[in-house]
CSV table of C-alpha atoms in Angstrom, one decimal:
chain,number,residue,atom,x,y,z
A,1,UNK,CA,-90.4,-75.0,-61.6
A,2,UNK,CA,-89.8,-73.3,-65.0
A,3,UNK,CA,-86.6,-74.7,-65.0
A,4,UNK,CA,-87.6,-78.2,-64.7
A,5,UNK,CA,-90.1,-77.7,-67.5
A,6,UNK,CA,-87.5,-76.3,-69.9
A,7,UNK,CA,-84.9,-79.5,-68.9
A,8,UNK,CA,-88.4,-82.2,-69.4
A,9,UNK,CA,-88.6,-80.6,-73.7
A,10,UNK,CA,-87.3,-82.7,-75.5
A,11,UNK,CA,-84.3,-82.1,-78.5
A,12,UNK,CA,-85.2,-80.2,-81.0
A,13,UNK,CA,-84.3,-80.9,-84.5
A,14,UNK,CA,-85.0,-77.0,-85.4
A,15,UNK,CA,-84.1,-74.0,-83.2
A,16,UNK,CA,-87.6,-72.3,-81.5
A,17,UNK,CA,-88.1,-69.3,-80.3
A,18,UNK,CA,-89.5,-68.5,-76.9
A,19,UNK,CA,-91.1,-65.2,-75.8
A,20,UNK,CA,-91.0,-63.9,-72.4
A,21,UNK,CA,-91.7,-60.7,-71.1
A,22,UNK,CA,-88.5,-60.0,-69.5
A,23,UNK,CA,-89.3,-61.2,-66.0
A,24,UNK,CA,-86.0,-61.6,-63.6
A,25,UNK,CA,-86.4,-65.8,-63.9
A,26,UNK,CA,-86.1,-65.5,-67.4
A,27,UNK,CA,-83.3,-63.5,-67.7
A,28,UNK,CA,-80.9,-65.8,-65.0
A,29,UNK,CA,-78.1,-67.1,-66.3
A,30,UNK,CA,-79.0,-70.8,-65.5
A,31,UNK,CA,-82.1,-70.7,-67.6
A,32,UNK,CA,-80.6,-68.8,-70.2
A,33,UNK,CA,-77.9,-71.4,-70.4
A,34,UNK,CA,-80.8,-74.4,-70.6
A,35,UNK,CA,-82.5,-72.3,-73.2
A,36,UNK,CA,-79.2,-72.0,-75.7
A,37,UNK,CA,-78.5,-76.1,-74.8
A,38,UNK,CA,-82.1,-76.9,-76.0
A,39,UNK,CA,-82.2,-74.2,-79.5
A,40,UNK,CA,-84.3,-72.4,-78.2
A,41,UNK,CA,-83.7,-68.6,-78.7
A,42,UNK,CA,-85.3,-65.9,-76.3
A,43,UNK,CA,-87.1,-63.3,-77.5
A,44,UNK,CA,-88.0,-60.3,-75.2
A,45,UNK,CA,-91.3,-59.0,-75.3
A,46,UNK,CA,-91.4,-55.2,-73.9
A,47,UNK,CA,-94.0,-53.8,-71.1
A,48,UNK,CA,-96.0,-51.3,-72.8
A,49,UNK,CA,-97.2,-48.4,-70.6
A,50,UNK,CA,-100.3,-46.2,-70.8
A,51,UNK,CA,-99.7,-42.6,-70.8
């Protein structure tokens, strides 16, 4: 569903960032791939946890 989403942006004339926070979908290959093809650059947000 994701996926789909990311192919339905259109081109971007500047690259964009897009933050995530690290989850498995994110991180596949595939939509990594579709990320680069469309500028957009991921950015890996880290789980904070309370001590």
């Amino acid at each position: 569903m994701v996926l789909n989403a990311i192919k339905k942006i259109p081109p971007l004339k500047e690259p964009c960032i897009i933050h995530s926070d690290q989850g498995t979908f994110y991180q596949s290959q595939k939509v990594q791939q579709t990320l680069t093809k469309k500028r957009f650059f991921n950015q890996h947000v880290k789980k904070r946890y309370s001590t």
